[in-house]
Amino acid sequence: MGIKRYELSDHQWAKIAPLLPGKASDPGRTGADNRLFVNGCLWVLRSGAHWCDLPERYGRWKTVHRRFSRWCHAGVWERVFSTLTADRDNQYLMLDSTIVRAHQQAATGKGGPRIRRWGVPEVD
């Protein structure tokens, strides 16, 4: 069976697996299945769905969301992203919406006549 939609390939997983907490060599608890967890996070983030719509194959949505949040606060995702962006062979690019330009006519502020409280246009 092939890779499911939104899931990491073996090559992609091999790149990030050593960066994640929960390995047998790490102190504390070992992660139950880091790959399944990361694939669940990717499913939510790439599909744009709510956490509560996470398919059951990834585990309980609340558990996955709580672990995702803990990793955010611990800086795990930043460490993964900084490592991946330093790789020159990275095949993915992400766009931040703050760099996307709007058409010049979209930057003109509120248009049209100002409406008074009773629906009568103001006269300047």
Coordinates of C-alpha atoms in Angstrom, one line a residue:
M1 CA 0.0 0.0 0.0
G2 CA 1.3 3.5 -0.9
I3 CA 1.6 6.6 1.2
K4 CA -1.6 8.1 2.3
R5 CA -2.4 11.7 1.4
Y6 CA -0.5 14.2 3.6
E7 CA 1.8 11.6 5.2
L8 CA 5.6 11.6 5.2
S9 CA 7.6 9.3 2.9
D10 CA 10.3 7.1 4.4
H11 CA 13.0 9.5 3.1
Q12 CA 11.3 12.5 4.7
W13 CA 10.8 10.7 8.0
A14 CA 14.4 9.6 8.1
K15 CA 15.4 13.3 8.0
I16 CA 13.3 14.4 10.9
A17 CA 13.2 11.3 13.1
P18 CA 16.5 12.1 15.0
L19 CA 15.3 15.6 15.8
L20 CA 12.1 14.6 17.6
P21 CA 11.8 13.8 21.4
G22 CA 10.7 10.4 22.6
K23 CA 13.5 8.3 21.3
A24 CA 14.7 5.4 23.4
S25 CA 18.0 7.3 24.1
D26 CA 16.1 10.4 25.4
P27 CA 15.4 10.8 29.1
G28 CA 11.7 10.4 30.2
R29 CA 9.0 8.6 28.3
T30 CA 9.5 7.3 24.8
G31 CA 7.0 8.4 22.2
A32 CA 4.4 5.8 21.4
D33 CA 4.6 6.4 17.6
N34 CA 6.2 9.7 16.6
R35 CA 5.7 9.1 12.9
L36 CA 1.9 8.5 13.4
F37 CA 1.7 11.6 15.5
V38 CA 3.6 13.8 13.0
N39 CA 1.4 12.4 10.2
G40 CA -1.7 13.3 12.2
C41 CA -0.4 16.8 12.7
L42 CA 0.4 17.1 9.0
W43 CA -3.1 15.9 8.1
V44 CA -4.7 18.7 10.2
L45 CA -2.4 21.4 9.0
R46 CA -2.4 20.5 5.3
S47 CA -6.1 19.8 5.0
G48 CA -7.2 22.9 7.0
A49 CA -9.6 20.8 9.0
H50 CA -10.3 21.3 12.7
W51 CA -8.5 19.1 15.2
C52 CA -11.7 17.4 16.2
D53 CA -12.0 16.2 12.5
L54 CA -8.8 14.2 12.8
P55 CA -9.3 10.6 11.5
E56 CA -9.2 8.0 14.2
R57 CA -6.2 6.2 12.7
Y58 CA -4.0 9.0 14.2
G59 CA -5.4 8.6 17.7
R60 CA -7.7 10.7 19.8
W61 CA -7.7 14.3 18.5
K62 CA -7.5 15.8 21.9
T63 CA -4.4 13.8 22.7
V64 CA -2.7 14.6 19.4
H65 CA -3.5 18.3 19.8
R66 CA -2.2 18.4 23.4
R67 CA 1.1 16.8 22.3
F68 CA 1.3 19.2 19.3
S69 CA 0.9 22.1 21.7
R70 CA 3.6 20.8 24.1
W71 CA 6.0 20.4 21.2
C72 CA 5.3 24.0 20.1
H73 CA 6.1 25.3 23.6
A74 CA 9.2 23.1 23.8
G75 CA 10.6 24.4 20.5
V76 CA 10.5 21.0 18.8
W77 CA 8.8 22.3 15.6
E78 CA 11.2 25.2 15.3
R79 CA 14.2 22.9 15.6
V80 CA 12.7 20.7 12.8
F81 CA 12.0 23.6 10.5
S82 CA 15.4 25.3 11.0
T83 CA 17.1 22.0 10.2
L84 CA 14.9 21.4 7.1
T85 CA 15.3 25.0 5.8
A86 CA 19.1 24.7 6.1
D87 CA 19.0 21.7 3.8
R88 CA 19.7 22.8 0.2
D89 CA 18.0 19.7 -1.2
N90 CA 14.7 20.6 0.4
Q91 CA 11.9 20.2 -2.1
Y92 CA 9.2 22.1 -0.2
L93 CA 8.7 25.9 0.1
M94 CA 6.3 27.5 2.4
L95 CA 4.7 30.9 1.7
D96 CA 3.8 33.2 4.5
S97 CA 0.7 35.2 3.6
T98 CA 2.5 38.4 4.8
I99 CA 4.6 38.4 1.7
V100 CA 1.8 37.9 -0.8
R101 CA 0.9 41.1 -2.6
A102 CA -2.6 42.2 -3.2
H103 CA -3.7 44.0 -6.4
Q104 CA -3.1 47.7 -6.2
Q105 CA -6.9 48.4 -6.2
A106 CA -7.3 46.2 -3.1
A107 CA -5.1 48.7 -1.0
T108 CA -7.5 51.7 -1.2
G109 CA -9.3 51.3 2.1
K110 CA -13.1 51.4 2.6
G111 CA -14.9 52.4 -0.5
G112 CA -18.4 53.6 -1.3
P113 CA -20.5 56.2 0.4
R114 CA -20.7 56.3 4.2
I115 CA -24.1 55.3 5.4
R116 CA -25.7 57.0 8.4
R117 CA -27.6 55.2 11.1
W118 CA -30.9 55.2 9.2
G119 CA -29.6 54.1 5.8
V120 CA -29.3 57.6 4.4
P121 CA -25.9 58.4 2.6
E122 CA -23.9 61.2 4.2
V123 CA -23.3 64.3 2.0
D124 CA -19.9 66.0 2.2

